Short mmCIF file of C-alpha atoms in Angstrom, two decimals:
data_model
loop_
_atom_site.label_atom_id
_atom_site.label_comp_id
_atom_site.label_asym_id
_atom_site.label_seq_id
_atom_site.Cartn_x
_atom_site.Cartn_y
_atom_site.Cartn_z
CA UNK A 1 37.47 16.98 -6.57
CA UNK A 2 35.95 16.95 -3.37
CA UNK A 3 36.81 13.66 -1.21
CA UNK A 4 35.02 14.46 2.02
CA UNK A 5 32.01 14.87 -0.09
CA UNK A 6 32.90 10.88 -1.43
CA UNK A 7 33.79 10.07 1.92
CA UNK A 8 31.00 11.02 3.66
CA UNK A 9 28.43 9.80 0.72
CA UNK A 10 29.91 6.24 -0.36
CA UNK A 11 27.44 4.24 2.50
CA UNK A 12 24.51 6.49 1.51
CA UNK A 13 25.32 5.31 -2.25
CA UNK A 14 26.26 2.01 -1.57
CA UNK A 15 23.32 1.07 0.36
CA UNK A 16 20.81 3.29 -2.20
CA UNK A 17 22.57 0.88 -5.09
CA UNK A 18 21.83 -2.39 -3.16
CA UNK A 19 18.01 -1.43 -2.61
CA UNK A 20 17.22 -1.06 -5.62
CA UNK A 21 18.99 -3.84 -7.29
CA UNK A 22 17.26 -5.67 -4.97
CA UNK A 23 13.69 -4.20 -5.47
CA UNK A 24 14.02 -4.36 -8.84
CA UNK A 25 15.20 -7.94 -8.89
CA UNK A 26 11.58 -9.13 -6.26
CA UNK A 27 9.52 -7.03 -9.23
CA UNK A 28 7.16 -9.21 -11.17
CA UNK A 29 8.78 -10.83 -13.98
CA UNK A 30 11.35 -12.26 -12.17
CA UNK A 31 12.17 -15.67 -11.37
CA UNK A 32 11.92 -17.29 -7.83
CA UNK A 33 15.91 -17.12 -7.02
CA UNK A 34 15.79 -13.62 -8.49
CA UNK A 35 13.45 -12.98 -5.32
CA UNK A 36 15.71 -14.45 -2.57
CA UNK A 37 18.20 -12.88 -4.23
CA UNK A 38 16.97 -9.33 -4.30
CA UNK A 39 15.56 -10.04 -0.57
CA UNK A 40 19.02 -10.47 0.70
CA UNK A 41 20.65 -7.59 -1.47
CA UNK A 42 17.29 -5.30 -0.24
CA UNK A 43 17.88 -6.03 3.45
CA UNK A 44 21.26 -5.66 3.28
CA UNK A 45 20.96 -1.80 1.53
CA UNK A 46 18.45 -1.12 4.60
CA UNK A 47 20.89 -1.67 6.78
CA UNK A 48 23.34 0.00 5.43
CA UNK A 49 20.66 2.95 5.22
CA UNK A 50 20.31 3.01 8.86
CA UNK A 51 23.75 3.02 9.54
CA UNK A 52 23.92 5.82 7.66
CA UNK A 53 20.91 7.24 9.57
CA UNK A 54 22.77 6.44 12.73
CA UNK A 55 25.35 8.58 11.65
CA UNK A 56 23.09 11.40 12.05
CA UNK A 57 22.98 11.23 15.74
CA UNK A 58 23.54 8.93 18.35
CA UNK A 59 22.03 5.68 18.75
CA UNK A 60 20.40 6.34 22.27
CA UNK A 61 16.53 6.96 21.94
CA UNK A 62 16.42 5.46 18.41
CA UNK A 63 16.17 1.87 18.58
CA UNK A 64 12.63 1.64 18.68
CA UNK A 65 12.26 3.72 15.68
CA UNK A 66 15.06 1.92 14.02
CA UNK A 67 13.04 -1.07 14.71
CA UNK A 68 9.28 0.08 13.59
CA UNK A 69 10.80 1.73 10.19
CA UNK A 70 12.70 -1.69 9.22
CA UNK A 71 9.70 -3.32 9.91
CA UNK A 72 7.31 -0.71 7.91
CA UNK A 73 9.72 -0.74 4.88
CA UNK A 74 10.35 -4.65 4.57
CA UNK A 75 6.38 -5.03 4.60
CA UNK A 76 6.14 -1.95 2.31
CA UNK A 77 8.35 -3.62 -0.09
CA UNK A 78 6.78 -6.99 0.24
CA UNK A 79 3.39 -5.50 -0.27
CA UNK A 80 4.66 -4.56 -4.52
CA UNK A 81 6.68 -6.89 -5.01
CA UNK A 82 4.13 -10.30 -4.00
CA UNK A 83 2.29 -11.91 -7.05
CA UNK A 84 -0.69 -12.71 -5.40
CA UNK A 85 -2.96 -9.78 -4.57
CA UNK A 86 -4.11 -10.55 -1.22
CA UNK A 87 -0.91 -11.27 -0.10
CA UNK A 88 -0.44 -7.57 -0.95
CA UNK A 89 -2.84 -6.48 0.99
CA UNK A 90 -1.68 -8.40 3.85
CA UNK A 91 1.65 -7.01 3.69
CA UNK A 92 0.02 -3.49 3.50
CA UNK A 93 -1.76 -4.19 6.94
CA UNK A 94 1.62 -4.95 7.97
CA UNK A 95 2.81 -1.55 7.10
CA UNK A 96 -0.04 0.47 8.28
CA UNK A 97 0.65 -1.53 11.63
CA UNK A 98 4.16 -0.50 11.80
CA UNK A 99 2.92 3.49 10.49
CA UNK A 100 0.92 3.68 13.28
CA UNK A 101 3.54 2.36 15.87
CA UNK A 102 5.80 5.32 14.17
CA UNK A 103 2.70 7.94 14.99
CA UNK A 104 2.52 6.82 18.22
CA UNK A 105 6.67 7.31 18.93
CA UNK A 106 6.10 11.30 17.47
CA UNK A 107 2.94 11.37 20.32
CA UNK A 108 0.17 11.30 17.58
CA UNK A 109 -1.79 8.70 19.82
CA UNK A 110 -5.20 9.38 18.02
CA UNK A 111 -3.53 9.28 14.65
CA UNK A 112 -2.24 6.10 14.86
CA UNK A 113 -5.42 4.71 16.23
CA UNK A 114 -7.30 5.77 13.48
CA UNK A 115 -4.97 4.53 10.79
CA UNK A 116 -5.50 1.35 12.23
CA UNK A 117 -8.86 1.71 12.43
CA UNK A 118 -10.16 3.22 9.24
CA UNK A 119 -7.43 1.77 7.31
CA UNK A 120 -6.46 -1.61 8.58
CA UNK A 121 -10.07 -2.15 9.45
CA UNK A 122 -12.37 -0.18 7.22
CA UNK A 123 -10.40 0.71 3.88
CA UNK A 124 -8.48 -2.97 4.02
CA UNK A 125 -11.46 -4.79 4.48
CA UNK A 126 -13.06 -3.20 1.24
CA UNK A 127 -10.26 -3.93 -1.26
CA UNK A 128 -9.80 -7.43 0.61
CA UNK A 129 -14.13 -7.62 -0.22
CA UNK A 130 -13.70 -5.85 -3.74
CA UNK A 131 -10.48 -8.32 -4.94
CA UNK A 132 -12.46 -11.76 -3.59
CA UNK A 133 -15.58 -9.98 -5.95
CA UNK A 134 -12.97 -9.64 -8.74
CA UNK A 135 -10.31 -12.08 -8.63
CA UNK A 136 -11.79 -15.27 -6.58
CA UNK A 137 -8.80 -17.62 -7.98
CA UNK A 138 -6.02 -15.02 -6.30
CA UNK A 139 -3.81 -15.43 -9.17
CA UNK A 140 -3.77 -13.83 -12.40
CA UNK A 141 -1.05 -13.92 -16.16
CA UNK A 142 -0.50 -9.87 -15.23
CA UNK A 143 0.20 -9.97 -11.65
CA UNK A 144 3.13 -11.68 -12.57
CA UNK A 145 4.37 -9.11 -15.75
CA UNK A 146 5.31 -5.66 -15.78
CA UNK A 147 5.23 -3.52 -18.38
CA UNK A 148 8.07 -4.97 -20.72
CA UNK A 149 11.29 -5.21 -19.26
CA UNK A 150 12.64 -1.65 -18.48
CA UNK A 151 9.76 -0.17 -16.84
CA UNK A 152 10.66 -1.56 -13.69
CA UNK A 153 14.58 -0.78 -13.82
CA UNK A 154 13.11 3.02 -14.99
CA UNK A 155 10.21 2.82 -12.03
CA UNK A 156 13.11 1.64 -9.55
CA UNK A 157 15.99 4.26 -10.35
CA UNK A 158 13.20 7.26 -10.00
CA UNK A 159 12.47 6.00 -7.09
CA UNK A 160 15.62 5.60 -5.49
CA UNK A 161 16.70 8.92 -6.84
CA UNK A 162 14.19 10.66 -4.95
CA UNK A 163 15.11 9.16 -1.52
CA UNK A 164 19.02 9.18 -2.03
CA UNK A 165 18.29 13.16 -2.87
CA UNK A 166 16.17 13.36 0.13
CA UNK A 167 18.74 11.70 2.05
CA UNK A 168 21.93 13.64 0.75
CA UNK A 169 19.56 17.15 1.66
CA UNK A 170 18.63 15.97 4.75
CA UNK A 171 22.61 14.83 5.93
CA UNK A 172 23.23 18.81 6.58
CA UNK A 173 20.28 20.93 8.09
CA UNK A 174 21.15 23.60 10.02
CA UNK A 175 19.88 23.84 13.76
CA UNK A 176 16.81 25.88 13.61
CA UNK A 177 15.69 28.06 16.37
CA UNK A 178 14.41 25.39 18.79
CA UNK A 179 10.52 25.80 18.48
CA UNK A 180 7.77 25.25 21.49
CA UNK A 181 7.01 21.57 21.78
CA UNK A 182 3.49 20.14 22.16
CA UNK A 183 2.01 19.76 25.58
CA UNK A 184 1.53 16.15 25.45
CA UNK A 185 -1.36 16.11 28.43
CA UNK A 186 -4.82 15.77 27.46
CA UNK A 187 -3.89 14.89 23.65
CA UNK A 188 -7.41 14.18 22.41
CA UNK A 189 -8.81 17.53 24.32
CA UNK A 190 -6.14 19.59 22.93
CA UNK A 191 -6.68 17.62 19.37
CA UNK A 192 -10.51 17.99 19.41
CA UNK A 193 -9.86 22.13 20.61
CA UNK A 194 -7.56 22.64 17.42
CA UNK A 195 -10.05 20.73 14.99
CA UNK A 196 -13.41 22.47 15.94
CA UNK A 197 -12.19 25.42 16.58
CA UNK A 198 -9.48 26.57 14.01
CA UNK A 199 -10.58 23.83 11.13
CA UNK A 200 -14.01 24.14 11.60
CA UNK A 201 -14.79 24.80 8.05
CA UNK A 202 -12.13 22.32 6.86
CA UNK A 203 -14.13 19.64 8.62
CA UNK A 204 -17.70 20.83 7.56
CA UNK A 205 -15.62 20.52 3.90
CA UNK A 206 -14.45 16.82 4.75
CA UNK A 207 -18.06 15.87 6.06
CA UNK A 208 -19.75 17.11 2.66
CA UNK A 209 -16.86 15.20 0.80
CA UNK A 210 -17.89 12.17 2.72
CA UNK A 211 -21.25 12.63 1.43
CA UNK A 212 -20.89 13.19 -1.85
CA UNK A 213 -17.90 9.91 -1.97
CA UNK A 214 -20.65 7.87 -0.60
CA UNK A 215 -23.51 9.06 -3.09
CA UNK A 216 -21.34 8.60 -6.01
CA UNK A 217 -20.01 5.68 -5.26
CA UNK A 218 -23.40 3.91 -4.87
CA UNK A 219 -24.47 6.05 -8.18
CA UNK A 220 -21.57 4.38 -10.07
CA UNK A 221 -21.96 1.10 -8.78
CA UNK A 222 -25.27 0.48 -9.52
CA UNK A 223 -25.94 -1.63 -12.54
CA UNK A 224 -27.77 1.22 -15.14
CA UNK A 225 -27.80 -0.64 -18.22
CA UNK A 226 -31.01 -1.64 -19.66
CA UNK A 227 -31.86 -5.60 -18.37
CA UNK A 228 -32.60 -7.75 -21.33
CA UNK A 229 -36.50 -8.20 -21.53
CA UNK A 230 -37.70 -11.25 -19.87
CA UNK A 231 -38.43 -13.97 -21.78
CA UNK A 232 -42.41 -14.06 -22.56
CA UNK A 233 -43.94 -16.58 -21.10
CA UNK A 234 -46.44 -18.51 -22.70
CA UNK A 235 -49.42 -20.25 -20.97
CA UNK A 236 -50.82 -24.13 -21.92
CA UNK A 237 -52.86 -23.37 -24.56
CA UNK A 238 -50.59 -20.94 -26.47
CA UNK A 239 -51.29 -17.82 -25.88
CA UNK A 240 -49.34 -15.17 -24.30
CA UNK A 241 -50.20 -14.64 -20.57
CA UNK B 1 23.58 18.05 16.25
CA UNK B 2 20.56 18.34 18.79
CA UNK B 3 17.92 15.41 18.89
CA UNK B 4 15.15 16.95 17.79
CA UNK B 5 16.42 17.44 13.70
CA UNK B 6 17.89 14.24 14.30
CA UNK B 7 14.54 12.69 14.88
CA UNK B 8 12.83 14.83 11.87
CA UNK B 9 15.75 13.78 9.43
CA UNK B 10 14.73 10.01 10.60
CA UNK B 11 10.96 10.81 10.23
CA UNK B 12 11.13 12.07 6.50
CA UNK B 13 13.79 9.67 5.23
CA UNK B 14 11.40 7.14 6.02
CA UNK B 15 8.23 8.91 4.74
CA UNK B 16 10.08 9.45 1.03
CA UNK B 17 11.01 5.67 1.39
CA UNK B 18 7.62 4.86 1.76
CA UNK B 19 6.56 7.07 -1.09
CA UNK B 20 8.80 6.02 -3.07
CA UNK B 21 8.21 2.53 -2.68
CA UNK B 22 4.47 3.34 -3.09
CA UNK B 23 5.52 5.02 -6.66
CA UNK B 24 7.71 1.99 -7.92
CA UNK B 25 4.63 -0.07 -7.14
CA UNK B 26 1.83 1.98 -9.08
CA UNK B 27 4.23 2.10 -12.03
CA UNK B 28 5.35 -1.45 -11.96
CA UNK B 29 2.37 -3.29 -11.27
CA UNK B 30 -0.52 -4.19 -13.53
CA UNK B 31 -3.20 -4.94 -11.45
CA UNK B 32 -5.44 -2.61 -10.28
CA UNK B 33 -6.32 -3.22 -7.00
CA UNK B 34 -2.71 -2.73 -6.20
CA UNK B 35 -1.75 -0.13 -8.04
CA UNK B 36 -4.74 1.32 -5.47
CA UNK B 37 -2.88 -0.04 -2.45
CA UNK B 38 0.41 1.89 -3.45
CA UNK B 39 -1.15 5.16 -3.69
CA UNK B 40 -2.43 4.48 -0.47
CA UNK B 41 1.37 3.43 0.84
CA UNK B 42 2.16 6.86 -0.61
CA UNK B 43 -0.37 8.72 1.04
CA UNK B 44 0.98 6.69 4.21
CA UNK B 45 4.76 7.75 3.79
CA UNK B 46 3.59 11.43 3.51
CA UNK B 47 1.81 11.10 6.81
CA UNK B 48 4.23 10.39 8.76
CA UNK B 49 6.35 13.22 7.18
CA UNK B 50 3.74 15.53 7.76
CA UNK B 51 3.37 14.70 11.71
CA UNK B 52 7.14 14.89 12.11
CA UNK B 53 7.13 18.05 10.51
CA UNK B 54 3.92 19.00 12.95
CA UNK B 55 6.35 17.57 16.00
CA UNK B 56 9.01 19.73 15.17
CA UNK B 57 7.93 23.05 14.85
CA UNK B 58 4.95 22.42 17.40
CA UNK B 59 2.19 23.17 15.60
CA UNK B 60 -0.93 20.84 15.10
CA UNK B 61 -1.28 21.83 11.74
CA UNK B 62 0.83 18.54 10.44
CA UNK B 63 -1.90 16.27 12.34
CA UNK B 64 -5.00 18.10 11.43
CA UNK B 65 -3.58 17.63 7.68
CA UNK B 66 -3.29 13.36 8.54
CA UNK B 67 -7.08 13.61 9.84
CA UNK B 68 -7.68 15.21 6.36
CA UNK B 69 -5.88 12.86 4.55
CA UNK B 70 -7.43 9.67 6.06
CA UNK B 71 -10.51 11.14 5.37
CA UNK B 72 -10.04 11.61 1.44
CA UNK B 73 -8.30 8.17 1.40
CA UNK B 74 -11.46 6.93 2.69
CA UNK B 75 -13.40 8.46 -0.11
CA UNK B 76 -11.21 7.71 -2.82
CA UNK B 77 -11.21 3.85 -1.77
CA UNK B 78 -15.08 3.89 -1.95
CA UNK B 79 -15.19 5.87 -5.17
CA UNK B 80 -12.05 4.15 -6.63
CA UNK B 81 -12.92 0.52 -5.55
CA UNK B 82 -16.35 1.59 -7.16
CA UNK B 83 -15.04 2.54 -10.40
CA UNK B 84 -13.06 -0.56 -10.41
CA UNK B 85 -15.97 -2.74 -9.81
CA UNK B 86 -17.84 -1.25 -12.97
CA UNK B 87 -14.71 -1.27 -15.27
CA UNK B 88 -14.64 -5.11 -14.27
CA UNK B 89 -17.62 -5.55 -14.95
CA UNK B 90 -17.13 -4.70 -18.44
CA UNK B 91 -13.85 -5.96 -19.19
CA UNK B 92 -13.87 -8.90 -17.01
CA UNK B 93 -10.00 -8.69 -15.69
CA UNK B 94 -8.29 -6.22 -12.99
CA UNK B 95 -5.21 -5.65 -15.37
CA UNK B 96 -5.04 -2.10 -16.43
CA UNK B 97 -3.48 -2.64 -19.73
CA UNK B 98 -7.18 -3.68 -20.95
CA UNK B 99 -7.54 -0.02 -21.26
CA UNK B 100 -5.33 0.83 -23.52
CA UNK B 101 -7.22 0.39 -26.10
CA UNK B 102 -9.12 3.70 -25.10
CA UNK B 103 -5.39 5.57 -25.79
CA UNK B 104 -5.26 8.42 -28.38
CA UNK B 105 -5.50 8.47 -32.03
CA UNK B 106 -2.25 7.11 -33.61
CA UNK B 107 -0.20 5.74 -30.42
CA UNK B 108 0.90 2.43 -30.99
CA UNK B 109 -0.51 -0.07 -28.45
CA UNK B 110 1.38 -1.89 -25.62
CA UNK B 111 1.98 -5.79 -26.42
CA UNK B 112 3.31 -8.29 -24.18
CA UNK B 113 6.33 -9.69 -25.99
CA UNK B 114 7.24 -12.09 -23.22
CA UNK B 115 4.26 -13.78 -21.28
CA UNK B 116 5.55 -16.10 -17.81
CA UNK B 117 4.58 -19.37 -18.42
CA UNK B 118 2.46 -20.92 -15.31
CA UNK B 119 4.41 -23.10 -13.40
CA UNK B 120 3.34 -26.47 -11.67
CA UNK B 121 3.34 -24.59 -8.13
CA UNK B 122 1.75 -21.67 -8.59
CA UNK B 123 -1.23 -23.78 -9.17
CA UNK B 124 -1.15 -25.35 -5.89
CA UNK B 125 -2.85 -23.85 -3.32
CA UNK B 126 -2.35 -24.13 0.68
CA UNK B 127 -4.57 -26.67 2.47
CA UNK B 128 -5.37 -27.23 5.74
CA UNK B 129 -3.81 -29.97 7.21
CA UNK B 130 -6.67 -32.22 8.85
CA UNK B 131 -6.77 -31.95 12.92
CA UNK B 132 -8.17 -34.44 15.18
CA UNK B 133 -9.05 -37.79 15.30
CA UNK B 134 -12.20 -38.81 12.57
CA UNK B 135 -14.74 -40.11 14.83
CA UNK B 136 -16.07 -43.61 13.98
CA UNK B 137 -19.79 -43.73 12.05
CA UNK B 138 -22.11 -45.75 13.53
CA UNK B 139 -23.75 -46.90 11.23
CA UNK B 140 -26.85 -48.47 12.69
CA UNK B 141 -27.38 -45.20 14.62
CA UNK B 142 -27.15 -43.03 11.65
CA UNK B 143 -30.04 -45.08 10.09
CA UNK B 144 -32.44 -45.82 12.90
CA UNK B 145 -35.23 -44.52 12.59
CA UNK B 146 -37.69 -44.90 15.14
CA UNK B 147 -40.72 -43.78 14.04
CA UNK B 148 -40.48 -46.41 11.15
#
C-alpha cells in the first residue's frame, strides 16, 4: 500500500467528509440544530480545504483570494440550503459579489463589472420580481422537503466526489512551459479589439440570440387562452343591448 | 512549484466547488425559482474556471467565452423565468414535483411520505421596530374647518 499517497491525501479527505456532512445536514428537511450543526462541521471542512490549498504554494499573494473564495462558497452554500426563497436569492447576490471580486484578482476588470451588473442588477432583480409574482407569502410546504430522504445524501456525495477528484488531479500538475501573460494596460481597448475583431460573428450570433430570448419570452408570457365571454348585459326594459 | 499553476489550481478548485454546490442545489431543492438560481451558481463556478484558464495560458479566449456566457444566462433567465410564470399560472405552486404527473406511461409517481409540520415561528415574520417619537394629534386642528 502506498502511505505517502494516505499521507499526503488524509486533510483533502478529511475536510471533503466534513463538507458534506455538513451540507447535507443545512439541506431542507432538516431540523433547526441540524443547521447549526452542519454550519459548524461545513466551515470547519473549508478550512481544512484551504489548508490543503495552502499546501499548494506559499501563503504570500493568496490571502485575498483565500478571503473572497471563503466568502463566495459560505454564501454559495447558504444560497441552497435557506428555506425561504428570497433569502436565496440574497445569498446568491452575495456570491456573485464575491465572483466578481475573484475576476477582478485574475485582471478581468470588465468581467466582474458586468457580473455585477447584469447579474446582481438585471438577472437578480427579475427572479426577485418573478418570486414576489409567484410566491408573495415567501414561504412554502416544499421549500422545506427534498425529495424523500436519500436524494440529498445521493445529491451531496456526487457532488463532493467531483471536487475531491478535481482536487486530488489538481495536487500534481506538472510545470507547463510558462506561456505569455496578458498586457494588463488598456484592458477594455485590448478586450473590445479581441471581441470585434476575432468574435465578430460570435457576437452578431449572441445579438440575434438576444432577440429571439426576448421575442419568445414575451410570446410565452402572454396570456393566449380564449377569455371567457363577457357577461351580456341587459338594458332596463329587458332586452339585450 | 511556480505561482502561476499555483494560482490556476486555486482558481478551478473553487470554480468545481461552486458547481458543485450549484448541482447539489438543483437536485435537492423543489422549488423552482431556485433550482434556476443554482444553474446560474453553476454557470458562475465555470466562469471563473474559464478566466483562470484564459490567465494562464494568455489568451482572451477564456473571457470572450464569460461575455458569452453572461449573455445566454441572460436569455435563459428571461425565457426560463417566462416559462415559469405560465406553468404557475396553471398549476398555481413553484414546486416542481406538480409535474410529475406529466412522467411516462407506467412510472410510479413520487409521494411525499414525510411532510414538515409548520412550526409556530416560521409563521412569524420580521417587523419593523417603530422609530421616533408619535407626534401628539391635535385634535381641534385636525377638524377645523374654516370655510364652515
Amino acid at each position: 500500500m502506498n502511505w505517502s499517497l494516505v499521507n499526503s491525501l488524509w486533510p483533502l479527505f478529511v475536510s471533503m467528509v466534513l463538507g458534506s456532512a455538513g451540507i447535507w445536514l443545512m439541506l431542507p428537511p432538516k431540523g433547526r440544530q441540524g443547521r447549526f450543526v452542519g454550519a459548524i462541521l461545513s466551515v470547519a471542512g473549508l478550512l481544512l480545504l484551504a489548508i490543503q490549498l495552502l499546501g499548494f504554494g506559499q501563503w504570500n499573494g493568496q490571502a485575498m483570494f483565500m478571503l473572497l473564495a471563503t466568502f463566495t462558497t459560505i454564501s454559495a452554500v447558504a444560497t441552497i440550503t435557506m428555506r425561504s426563497p428570497v433569502y436565496s436569492a440574497i445569498w446568491f447576490a452575495l456570491t456573485l459579489l464575491g465572483t466578481a471580486g475573484l475576476l477582478l484578482l485574475q485582471e478581468a476588470q470588465f468581467l466582474a463589472v458586468a457580473t455585477i451588473i447584469v447579474y446582481a442588477g438585471a438577472i437578480l432583480v427579475t427572479f426577485l420580481f418573478v418570486l414576489m409574482l409567484a410566491q408573495p407569502e415567501g414561504h412554502a410546504i416544499y421549500d422545506r422537503m427534498s425529495w424523500g430522504k436519500f436524494a440529498p445524501l445521493c445529491a451531496v456525495l456526487s457532488g463532493v466526489l467531483l471536487v475531491g477528484g478535481l482536487t486530488f488531479l489538481l495536487s500534481d500538475l506538472e510545470a507547463m512551459p510558462e506561456a505569455a501573460s496578458l498586457p494588463t494596460d488598456n484592458h477594455m481597448a485590448r478586450l473590445g479589439g479581441e471581441l470585434f475583431s476575432r468574435r465578430l460573428l460570435s457576437v452578431e450570433l449572441a445579438g440575434t440570440l438576444l432577440l429571439i430570448a426576448l421575442v419568445g419570452a414575451i410570446a410565452i408570457a402572454k396570456d393566449t387562452r380564449p377569455k371567457p365571454r363577457q357577461a351580456v348585459s341587459t338594458s332596463s326594459d329587458g332586452r339585450q343591448a | 512549484m511556480d505561482s502561476h499553476l499555483t494560482e490556476l489550481q486555486n482558481y478551478l478548485v473553487l470554480g468545481g466547488l461552486l458547481f458543485s454546490i450549484g448541482l447539489i442545489g438543483l437536485l435537492v431543492r423543489r422549488n423552482m425559482i431556485v433550482m434556476f438560481l443554482c444553474v446560474e451558481m453553476m454557470l458562475q463556478g465555470i466562469s471563473v474556471s474559464l478566466v483562470a484558464w484564459g490567465r494562464f495560458h494568455g489568451d482572451w479566449g477564456g473571457q470572450m467565452l464569460v461575455i458569452f456566457i453572461v449573455t445566454v444566462a441572460a436569455c435563459e433567465a428571461a425565457i426560463g423565468l417566462a416559462m415559469i410564470l405560465a406553468v404557475f399560472n396553471y398549476s398555481k405552486q413553484l414546486d416542481i414535483a406538480f409535474w410529475q404527473e406529466v412522467r411516462e406511461a407506467g412510472i410510479p409517481p413520487f409521494t411525499d411520505h414525510e411532510i414538515p409540520e409548520e412550526r409556530e415561528e416560521d409563521r412569524v415574520w420580521p417587523t419593523l421596530s417603530p422609530a421616533g417619537v408619535e407626534p401628539e394629534l391635535d385634535v381641534e386642528e385636525i377638524t377645523h374647518r374654516s370655510r364652515v
